[in-house]
CSV table of C-alpha atoms in Angstrom, one decimal:
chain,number,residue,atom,x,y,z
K,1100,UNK,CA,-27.6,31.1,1.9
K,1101,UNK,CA,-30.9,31.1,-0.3
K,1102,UNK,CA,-33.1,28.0,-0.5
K,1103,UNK,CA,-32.1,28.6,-4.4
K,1104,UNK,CA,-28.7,28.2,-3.3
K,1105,UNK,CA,-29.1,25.1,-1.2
K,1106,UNK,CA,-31.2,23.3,-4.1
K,1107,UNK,CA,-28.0,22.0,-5.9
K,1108,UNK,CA,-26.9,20.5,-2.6
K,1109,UNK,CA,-30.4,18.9,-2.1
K,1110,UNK,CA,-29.5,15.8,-5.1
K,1111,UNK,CA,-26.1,15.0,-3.6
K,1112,UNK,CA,-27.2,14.7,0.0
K,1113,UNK,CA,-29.9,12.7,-0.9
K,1114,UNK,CA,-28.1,10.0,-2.9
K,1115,UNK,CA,-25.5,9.5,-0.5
K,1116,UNK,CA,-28.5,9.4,2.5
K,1117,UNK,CA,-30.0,6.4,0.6
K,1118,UNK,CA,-26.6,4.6,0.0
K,1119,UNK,CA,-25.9,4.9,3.6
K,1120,UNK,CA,-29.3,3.8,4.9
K,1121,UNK,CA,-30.4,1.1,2.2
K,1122,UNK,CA,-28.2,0.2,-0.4
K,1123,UNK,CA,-24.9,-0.6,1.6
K,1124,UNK,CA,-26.6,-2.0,4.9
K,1125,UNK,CA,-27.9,-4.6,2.5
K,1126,UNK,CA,-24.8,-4.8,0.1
K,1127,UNK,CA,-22.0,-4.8,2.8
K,1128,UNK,CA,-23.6,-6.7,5.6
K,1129,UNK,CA,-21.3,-9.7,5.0
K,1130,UNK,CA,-18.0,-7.9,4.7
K,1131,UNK,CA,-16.1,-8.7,7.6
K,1132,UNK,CA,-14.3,-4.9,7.9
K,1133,UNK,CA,-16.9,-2.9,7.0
K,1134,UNK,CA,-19.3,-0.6,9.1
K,1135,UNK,CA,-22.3,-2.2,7.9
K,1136,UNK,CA,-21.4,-5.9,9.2
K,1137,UNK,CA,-23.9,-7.8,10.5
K,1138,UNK,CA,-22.4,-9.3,13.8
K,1139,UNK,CA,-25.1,-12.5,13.8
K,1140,UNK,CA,-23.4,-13.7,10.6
K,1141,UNK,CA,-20.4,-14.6,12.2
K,1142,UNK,CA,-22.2,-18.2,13.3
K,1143,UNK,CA,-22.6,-18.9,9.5
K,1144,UNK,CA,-19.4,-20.9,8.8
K,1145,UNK,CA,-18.6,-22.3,5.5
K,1146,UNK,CA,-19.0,-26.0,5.3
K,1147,UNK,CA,-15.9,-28.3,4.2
K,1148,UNK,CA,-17.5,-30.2,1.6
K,1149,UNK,CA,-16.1,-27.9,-0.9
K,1150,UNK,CA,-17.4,-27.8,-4.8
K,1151,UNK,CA,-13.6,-28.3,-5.9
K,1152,UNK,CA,-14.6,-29.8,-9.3
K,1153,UNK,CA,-12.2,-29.4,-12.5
K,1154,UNK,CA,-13.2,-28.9,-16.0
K,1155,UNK,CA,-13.3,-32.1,-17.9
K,1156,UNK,CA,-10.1,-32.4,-20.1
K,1157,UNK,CA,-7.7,-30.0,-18.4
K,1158,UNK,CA,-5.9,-32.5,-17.0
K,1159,UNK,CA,-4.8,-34.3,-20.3
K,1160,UNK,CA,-4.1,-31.5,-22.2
K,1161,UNK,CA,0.2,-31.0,-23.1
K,1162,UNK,CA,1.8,-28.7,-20.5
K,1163,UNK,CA,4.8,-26.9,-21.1
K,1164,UNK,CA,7.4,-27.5,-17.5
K,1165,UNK,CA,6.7,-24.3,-15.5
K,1166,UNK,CA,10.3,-22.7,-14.2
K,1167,UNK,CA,8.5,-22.7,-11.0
K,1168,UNK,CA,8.4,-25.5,-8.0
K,1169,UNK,CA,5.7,-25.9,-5.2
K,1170,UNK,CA,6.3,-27.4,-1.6
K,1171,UNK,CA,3.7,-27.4,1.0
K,1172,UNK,CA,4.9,-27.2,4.3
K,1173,UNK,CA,2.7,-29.2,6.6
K,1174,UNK,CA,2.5,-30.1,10.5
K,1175,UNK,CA,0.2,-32.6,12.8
K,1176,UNK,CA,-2.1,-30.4,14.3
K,1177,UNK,CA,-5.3,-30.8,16.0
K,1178,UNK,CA,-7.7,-29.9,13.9
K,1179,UNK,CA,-5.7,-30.2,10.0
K,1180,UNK,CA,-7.2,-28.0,7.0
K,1181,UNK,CA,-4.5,-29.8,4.2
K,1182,UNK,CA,-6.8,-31.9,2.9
K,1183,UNK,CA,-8.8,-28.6,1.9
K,1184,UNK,CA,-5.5,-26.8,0.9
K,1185,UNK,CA,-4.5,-29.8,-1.6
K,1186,UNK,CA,-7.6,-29.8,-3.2
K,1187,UNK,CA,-7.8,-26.0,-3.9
K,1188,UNK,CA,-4.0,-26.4,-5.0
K,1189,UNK,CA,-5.2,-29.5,-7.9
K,1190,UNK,CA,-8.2,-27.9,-9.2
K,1191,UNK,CA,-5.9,-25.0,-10.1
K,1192,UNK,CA,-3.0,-27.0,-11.1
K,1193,UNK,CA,-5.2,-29.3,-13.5
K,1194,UNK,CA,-6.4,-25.7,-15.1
K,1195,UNK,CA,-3.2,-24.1,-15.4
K,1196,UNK,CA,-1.3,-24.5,-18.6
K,1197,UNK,CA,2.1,-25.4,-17.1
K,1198,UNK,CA,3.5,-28.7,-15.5
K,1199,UNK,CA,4.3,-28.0,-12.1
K,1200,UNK,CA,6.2,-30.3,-9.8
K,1201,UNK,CA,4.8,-30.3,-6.5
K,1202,UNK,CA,6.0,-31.4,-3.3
K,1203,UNK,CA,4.3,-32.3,0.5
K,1204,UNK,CA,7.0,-31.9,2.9
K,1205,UNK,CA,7.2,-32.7,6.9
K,1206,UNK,CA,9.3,-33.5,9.3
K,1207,UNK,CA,7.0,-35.2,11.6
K,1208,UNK,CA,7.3,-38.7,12.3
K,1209,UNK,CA,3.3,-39.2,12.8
K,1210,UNK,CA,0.8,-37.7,10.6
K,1211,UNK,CA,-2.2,-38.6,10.9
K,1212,UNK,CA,-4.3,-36.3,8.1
K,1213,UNK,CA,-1.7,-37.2,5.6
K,1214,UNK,CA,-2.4,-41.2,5.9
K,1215,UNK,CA,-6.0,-40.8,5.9
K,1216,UNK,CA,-6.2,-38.2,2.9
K,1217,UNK,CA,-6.8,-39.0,-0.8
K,1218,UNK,CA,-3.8,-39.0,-2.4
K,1219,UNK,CA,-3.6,-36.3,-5.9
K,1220,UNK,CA,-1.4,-37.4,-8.8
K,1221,UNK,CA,1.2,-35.6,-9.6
K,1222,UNK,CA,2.2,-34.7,-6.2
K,1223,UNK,CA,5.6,-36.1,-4.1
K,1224,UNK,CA,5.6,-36.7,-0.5
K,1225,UNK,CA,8.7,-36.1,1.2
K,1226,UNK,CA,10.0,-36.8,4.9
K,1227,UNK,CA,13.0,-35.9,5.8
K,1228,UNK,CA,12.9,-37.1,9.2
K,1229,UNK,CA,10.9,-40.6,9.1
K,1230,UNK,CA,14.2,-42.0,10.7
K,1231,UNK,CA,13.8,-40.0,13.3
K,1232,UNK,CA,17.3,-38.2,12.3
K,1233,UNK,CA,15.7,-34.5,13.1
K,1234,UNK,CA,15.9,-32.7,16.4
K,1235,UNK,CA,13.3,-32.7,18.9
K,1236,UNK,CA,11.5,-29.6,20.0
K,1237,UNK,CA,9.8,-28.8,23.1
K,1238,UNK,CA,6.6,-27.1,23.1
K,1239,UNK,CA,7.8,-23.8,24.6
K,1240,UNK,CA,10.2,-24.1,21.2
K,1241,UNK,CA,7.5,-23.6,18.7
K,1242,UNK,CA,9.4,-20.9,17.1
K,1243,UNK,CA,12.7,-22.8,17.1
K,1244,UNK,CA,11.0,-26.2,15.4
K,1245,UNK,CA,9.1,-23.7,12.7
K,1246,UNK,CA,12.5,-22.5,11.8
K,1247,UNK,CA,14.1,-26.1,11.9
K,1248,UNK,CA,11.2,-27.5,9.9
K,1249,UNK,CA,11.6,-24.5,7.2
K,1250,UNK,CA,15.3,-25.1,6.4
K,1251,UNK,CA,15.0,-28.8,6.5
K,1252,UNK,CA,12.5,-29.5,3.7
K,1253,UNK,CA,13.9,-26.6,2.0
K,1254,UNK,CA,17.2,-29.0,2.0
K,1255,UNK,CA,15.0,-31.8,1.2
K,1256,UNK,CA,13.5,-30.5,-2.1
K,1257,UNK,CA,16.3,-29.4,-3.3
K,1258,UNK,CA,17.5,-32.6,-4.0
K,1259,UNK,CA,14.5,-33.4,-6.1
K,1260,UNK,CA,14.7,-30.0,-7.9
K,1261,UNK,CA,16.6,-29.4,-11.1
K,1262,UNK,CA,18.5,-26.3,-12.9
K,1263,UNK,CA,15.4,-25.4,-14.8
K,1264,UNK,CA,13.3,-24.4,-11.9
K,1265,UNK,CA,13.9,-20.6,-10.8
K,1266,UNK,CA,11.9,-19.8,-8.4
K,1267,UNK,CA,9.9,-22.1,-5.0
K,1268,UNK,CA,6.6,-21.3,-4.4
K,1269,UNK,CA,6.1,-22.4,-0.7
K,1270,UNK,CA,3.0,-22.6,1.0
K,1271,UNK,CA,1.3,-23.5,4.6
K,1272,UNK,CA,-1.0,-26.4,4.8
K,1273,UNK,CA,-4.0,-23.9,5.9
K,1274,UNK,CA,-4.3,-21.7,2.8
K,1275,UNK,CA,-6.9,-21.7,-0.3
K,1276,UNK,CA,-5.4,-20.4,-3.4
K,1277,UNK,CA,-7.8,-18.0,-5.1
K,1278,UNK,CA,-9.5,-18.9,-8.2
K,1279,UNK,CA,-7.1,-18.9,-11.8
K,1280,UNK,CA,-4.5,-18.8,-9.2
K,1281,UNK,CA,-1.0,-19.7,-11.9
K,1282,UNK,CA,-2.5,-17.6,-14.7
K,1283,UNK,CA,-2.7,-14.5,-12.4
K,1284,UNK,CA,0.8,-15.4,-11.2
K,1285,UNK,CA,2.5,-15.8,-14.4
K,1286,UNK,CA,0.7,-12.9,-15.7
K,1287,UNK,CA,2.2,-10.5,-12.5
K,1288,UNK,CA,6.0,-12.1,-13.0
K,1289,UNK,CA,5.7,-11.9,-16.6
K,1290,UNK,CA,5.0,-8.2,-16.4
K,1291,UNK,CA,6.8,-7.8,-13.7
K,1292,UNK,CA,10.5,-9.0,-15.1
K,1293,UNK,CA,12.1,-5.9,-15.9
K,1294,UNK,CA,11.9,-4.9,-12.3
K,1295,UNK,CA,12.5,-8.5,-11.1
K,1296,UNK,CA,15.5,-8.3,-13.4
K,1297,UNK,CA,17.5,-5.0,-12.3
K,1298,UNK,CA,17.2,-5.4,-8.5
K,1299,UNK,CA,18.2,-8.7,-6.5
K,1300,UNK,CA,15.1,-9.6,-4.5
K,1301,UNK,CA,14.3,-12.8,-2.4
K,1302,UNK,CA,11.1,-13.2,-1.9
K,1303,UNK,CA,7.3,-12.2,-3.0
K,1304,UNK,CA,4.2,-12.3,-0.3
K,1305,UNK,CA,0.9,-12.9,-1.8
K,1306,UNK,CA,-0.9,-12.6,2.0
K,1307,UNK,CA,-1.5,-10.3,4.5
K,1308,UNK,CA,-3.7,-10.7,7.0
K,1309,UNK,CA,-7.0,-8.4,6.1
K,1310,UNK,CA,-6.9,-6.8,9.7
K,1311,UNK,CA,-3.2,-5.4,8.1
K,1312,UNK,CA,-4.5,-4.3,5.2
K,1313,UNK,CA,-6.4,-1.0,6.7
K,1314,UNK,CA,-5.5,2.7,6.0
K,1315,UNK,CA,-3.4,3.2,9.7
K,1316,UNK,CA,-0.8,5.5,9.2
K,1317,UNK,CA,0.8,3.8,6.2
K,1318,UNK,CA,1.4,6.2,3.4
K,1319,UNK,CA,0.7,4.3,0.5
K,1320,UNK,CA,-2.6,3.1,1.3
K,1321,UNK,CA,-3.9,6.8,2.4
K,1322,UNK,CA,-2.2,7.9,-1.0
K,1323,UNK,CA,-4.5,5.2,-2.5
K,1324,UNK,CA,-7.3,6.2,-0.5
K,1325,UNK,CA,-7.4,10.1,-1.2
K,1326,UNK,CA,-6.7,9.5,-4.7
K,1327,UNK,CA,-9.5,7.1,-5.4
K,1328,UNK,CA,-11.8,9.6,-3.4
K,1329,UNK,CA,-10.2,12.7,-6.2
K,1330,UNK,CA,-11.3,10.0,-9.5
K,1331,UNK,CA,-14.9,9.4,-7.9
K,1332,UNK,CA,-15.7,13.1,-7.2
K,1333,UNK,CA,-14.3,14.1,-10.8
K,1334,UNK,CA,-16.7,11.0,-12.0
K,1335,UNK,CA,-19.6,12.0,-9.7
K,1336,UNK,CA,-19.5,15.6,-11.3
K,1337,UNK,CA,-19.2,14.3,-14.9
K,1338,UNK,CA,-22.4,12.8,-14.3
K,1339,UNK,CA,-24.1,15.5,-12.2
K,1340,UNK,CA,-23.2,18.0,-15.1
K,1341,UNK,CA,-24.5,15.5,-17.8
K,1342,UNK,CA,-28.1,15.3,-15.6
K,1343,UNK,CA,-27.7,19.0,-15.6
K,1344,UNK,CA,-28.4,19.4,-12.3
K,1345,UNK,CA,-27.9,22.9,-10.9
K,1346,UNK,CA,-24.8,24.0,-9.9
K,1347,UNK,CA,-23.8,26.6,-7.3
K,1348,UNK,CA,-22.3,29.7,-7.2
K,1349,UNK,CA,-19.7,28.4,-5.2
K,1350,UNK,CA,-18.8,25.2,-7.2
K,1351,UNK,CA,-15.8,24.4,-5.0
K,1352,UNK,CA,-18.2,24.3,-2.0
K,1353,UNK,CA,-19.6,21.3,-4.0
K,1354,UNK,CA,-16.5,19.9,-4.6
K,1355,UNK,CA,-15.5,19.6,-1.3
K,1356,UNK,CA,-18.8,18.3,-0.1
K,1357,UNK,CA,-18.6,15.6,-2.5
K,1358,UNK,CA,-14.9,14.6,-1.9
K,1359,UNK,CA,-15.7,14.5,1.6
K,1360,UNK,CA,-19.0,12.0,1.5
K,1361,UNK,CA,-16.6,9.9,-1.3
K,1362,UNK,CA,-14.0,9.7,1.9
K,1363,UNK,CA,-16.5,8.7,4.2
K,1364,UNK,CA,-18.3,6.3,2.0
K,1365,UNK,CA,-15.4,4.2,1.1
K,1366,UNK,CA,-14.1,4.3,5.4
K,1367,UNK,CA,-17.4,2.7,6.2
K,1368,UNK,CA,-16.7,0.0,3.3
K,1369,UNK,CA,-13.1,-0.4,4.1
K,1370,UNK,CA,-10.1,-0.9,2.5
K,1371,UNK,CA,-10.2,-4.7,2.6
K,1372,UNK,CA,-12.6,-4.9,0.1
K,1373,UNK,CA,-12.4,-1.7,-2.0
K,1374,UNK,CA,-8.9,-2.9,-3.7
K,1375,UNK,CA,-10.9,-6.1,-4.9
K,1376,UNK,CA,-11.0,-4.1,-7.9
K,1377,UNK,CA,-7.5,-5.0,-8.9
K,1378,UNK,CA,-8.6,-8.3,-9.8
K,1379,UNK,CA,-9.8,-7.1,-13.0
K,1380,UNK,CA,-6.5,-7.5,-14.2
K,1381,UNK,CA,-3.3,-9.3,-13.0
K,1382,UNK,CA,-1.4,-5.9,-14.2
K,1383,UNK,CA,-3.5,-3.8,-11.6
K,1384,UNK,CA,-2.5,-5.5,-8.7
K,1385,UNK,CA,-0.4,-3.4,-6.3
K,1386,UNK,CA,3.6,-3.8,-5.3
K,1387,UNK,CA,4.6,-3.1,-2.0
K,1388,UNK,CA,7.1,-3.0,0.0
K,1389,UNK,CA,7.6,-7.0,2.0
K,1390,UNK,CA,6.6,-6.5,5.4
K,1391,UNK,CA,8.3,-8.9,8.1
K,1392,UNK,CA,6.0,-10.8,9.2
K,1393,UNK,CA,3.9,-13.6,7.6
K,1394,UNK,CA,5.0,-16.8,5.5
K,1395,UNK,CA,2.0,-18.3,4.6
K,1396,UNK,CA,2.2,-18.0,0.6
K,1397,UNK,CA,5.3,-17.1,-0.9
K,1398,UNK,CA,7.2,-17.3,-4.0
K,1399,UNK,CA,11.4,-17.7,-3.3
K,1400,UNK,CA,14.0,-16.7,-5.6
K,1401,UNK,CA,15.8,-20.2,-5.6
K,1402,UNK,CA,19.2,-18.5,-5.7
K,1403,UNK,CA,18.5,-16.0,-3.0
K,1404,UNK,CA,16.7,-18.6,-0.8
K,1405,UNK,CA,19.7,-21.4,-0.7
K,1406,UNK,CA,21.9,-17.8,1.3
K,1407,UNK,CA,18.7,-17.7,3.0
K,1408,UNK,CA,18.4,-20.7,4.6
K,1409,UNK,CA,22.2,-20.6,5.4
K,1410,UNK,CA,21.7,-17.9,7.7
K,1411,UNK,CA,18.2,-19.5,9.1
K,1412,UNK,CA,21.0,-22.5,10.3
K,1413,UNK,CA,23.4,-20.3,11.8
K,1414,UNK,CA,22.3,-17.3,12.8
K,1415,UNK,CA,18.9,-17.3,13.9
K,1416,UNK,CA,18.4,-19.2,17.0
K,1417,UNK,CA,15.5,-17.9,18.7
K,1418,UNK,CA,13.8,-15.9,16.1
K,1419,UNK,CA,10.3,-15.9,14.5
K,1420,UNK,CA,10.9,-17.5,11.0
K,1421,UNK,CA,9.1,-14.5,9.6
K,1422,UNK,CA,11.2,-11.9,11.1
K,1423,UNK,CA,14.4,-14.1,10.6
K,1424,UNK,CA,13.8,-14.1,6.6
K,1425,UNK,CA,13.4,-10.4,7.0
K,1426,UNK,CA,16.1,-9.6,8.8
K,1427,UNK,CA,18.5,-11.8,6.1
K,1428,UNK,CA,16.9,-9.6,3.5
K,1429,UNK,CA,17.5,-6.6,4.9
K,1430,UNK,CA,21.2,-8.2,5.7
K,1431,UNK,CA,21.8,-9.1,2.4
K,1432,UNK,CA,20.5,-5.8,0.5
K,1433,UNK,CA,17.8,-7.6,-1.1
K,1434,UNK,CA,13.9,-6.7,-2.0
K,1435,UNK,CA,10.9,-7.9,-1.0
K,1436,UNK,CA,7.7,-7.5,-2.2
K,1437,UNK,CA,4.2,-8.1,-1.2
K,1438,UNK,CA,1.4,-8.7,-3.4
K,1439,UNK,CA,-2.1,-7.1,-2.8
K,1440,UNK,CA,-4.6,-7.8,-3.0
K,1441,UNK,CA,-4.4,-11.1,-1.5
K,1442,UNK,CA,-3.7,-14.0,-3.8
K,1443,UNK,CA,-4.8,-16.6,-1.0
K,1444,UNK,CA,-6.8,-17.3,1.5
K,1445,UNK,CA,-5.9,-18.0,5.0
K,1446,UNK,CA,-8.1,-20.9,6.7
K,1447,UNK,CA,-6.4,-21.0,10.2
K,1448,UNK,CA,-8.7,-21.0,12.7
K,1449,UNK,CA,-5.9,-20.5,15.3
K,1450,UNK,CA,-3.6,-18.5,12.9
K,1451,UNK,CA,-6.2,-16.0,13.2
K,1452,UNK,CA,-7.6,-16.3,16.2
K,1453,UNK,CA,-5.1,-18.0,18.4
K,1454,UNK,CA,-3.5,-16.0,21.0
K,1455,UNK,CA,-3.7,-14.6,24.0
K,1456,UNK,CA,-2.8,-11.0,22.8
K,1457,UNK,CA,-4.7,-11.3,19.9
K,1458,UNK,CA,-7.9,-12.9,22.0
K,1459,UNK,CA,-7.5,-9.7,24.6
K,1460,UNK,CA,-7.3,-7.3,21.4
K,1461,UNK,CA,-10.4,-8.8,19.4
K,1462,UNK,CA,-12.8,-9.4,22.7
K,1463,UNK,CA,-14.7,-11.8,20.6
K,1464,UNK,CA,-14.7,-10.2,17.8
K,1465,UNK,CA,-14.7,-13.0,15.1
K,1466,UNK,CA,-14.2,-10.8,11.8
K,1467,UNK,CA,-10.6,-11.3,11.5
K,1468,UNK,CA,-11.3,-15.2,11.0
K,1469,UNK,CA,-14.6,-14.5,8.8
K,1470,UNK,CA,-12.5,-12.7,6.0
K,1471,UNK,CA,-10.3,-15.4,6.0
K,1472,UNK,CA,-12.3,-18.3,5.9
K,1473,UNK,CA,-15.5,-18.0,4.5
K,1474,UNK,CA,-15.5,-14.7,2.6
C-alpha cells in the first residue's frame, strides 16, 4: 500500500492516539472501572458533612398523596451510615411533588445512631420488637435474622399502610438516593404501565453493584456495547466526510479500523460509566431482567410482596434473603426487573468490601468501594 493510500488512515490514527494519551488519562482518572484510574486517588474519601440543603419553599408547597410507601430497614452496626441515608432521602422528599409516607423500621432493641440522630418530619419510627417479643439470632445466623428482620417490619408497616398505597419502596440504611430521585421514578413507572400492567411482577431493583455491571458474557450488555460502537463509527464517518478528509480505495478497511478503535475506546472507559448517558431522560433508562441477588433499593408490588413474605416465613430457612425473594418469584411465575443505570448509591463500606472471598478476589483493590461511595 502507497503512502497516498495510507494518508486517509494518518487523521484517524492520530485522533484516537491523542485521546488515549492526553485527553482520557486526564478525563477518566477518577473513574473507578476504567483503564485510566489513578490508583493514589483511592485515599481521597468523601467527607460526611454532606451539602444536603433544600430549596427554600418546597417543603410547604400542596402535595398530592403518592400511591407509593417508603420503609427503611435499619440495623445497629458499628460504624452506621443512616444518618447520611435519611438526609439524602428528605432533601429529595421535600423536592418531590407527592406526599410520601415514610417509615424507619427495626427490630433491635438498642440503637444507638437512631437516639443520637436529628429527627426529619414527616417520618414514623417503628419497632416491632422493643418488647423484646422477636427471636434472637446468633451471629453465625446473620442470614436467618436478615430474613426475620425483612418479614417482620414488612408486617409492621402494613398496619400503618392504607388501600391507596400500591406499591413499597424499601431501602437499606447505607444507600444515597441519586439526585431528582421521585421524579425519575414516577417518570419510569409512569411510562412503564402498560408493561407493568399485562405481566404480574413483584419487584423492581434500582442497584447493582458497579463491579456487576461489566460486559462479562451477558448478552444484553455486549449487544449494547457493539451497537453503540456501530452509531459512533457511522457518526465518526459523518464527520470525517463533512471535513472532507480523503477516503480510501478500500472504504470498508476504514470502517473496520474505526469500529475497532470505537470498541477499544469505550473497554478502557468501561461500561460503568458509559450508560450514564441514560440519565438524560428517565425514558432511556434500561429494563433488565431481576438478578437474584441484592436488596438494597427496591420498589415491591404490595400485592405480590404480602405472598412474598408468606413464603420468606415458611419456606426459607436458611436462605440469603436475596436469593429467597428470587427463588418465590421464579415460584410464583412473576417478573422482576432491574433498573440501570443505578438509581442509588451504595455507601457500605463492608457491603462492598467485607468478606473474606471478596477481600482474596480484590487484593486491595479499593475501586469497588470508590464507585460506591464517593463517585
Amino acid at each position: 500500500m502507497s503512502w497516498a493510500g495510507l494518508s486517509g488512515y494518518v487523521p484517524i490514527l492520530s485522533i484516537f492516539i491523542v485521546l488515549h494519551l492526553v485527553i482520557l488519562p486526564y478525563l477518566c482518572s477518577d473513574l473507578p472501572f476504567s483503564l485510566y484510574f489513578k490508583q493514589n486517588l483511592e485515599g481521597e474519601w468523601t467527607a460526611d458533612d454532606l451539602e444536603l440543603v433544600t430549596t427554600e419553599g418546597h417543603a410547604q408547597l400542596p402535595k398530592v398523596k403518592s400511591d407509593l410507601a417508603i420503609l427503611v430497614l435499619t440495623a445497629a452496626r458499628d460504624q452506621g451510615y443512616l444518618n447520611r441515608t435519611l438526609l439524602s432521602l428528605y432533601k429529595e422528599l421535600a423536592t418531590a411533588s407527592e406526599r410520601y409516607q415514610v417509615y424507619i423500621c427495626t427490630t433491635e432493641t438498642v440503637h444507638a445512631e437512631l437516639g443520637r440522630m436529628p429527627w426529619r418530619p414527616g417520618m414514623s419510627l417503628l419497632l416491632p420488637c422493643v418488647d423484646n417479643s422477636c427471636a434472637h439470632f446468633k451471629e453465625e445466623e446473620r442470614e436467618q435474622k436478615i430474613v426475620h428482620d425483612f418479614a417482620v417490619c414488612h408486617d409492621e408497616v402494613e398496619e400503618h399502610l392504607g388501600n391507596e398505597i400500591n406499591y413499597l419502596l424499601w431501602l437499606e440504611d447505607d444507600v444515597m438516593l441519586m439526585n431528582s430521585f421521585f421524579s425519575t421514578l414516577s417518570s419510569i413507572l409512569a411510562f412503564q404501565s402498560p408493561k407493568l400492567s399485562a405481566n404480574p411482577w413483584l419487584d423492581i431493583k434500582m442497584y447493582l453493584f458497579p463491579r456487576l455491571r461489566g460486559y462479562a458474557w451477558d448478552m444484553m450488555p455486549l449487544v449494547e456495547l457493539l451497537a453503540t460502537c456501530g452509531l459512533l463509527t457511522l457518526l465518526l464517518e459523518l464527520i470525517l466526510n463533512q471535513m472532507q478528509i480523503r477516503k480510501p480505495r478500500n472504504g470498508f478497511v476504514r470502517h473496520l479500523l474505526l469500529y475497532s478503535l470505537v470498541f477499544i475506546t469505550l473497554m478502557t472507559i468501561s461500561r460503568q460509566h458509559i450508560t450514564q448517558w441514560r440519565r438524560i431522560h428517565p425514558q432511556l433508562y434500561a429494563w433488565r431482567q431481576a438478578p437474584n441477588f441484592g436488596t438494597q433499593a427496591v420498589v415491591y408490588n404490595r400485592t405480590n410482596l404480602k405472598s412474598a413474605v408468606a413464603y420468606l416465613k415458611t419456606k426459607s430457612k436458611k436462605s440469603a434473603l436475596d436469593l429467597a425473594i428470587s427463588s418465590y418469584r421464579d415460584r410464583a411465575r412473576l417478573m422482576g426487573y432491574l433498573l440501570e443505570p443505578n438509581l442509588v448509591r451504595h455507601i457500605g463500606m463492608k457491603s462492598s468490601m467485607g468478606g473474606s472471598h471478596q477481600m482474596d478476589r480484590d487484593k486491595g483493590d479499593k475501586r469497588e468501594f470508590m464507585v460506591n461511595y464517593s463517585i
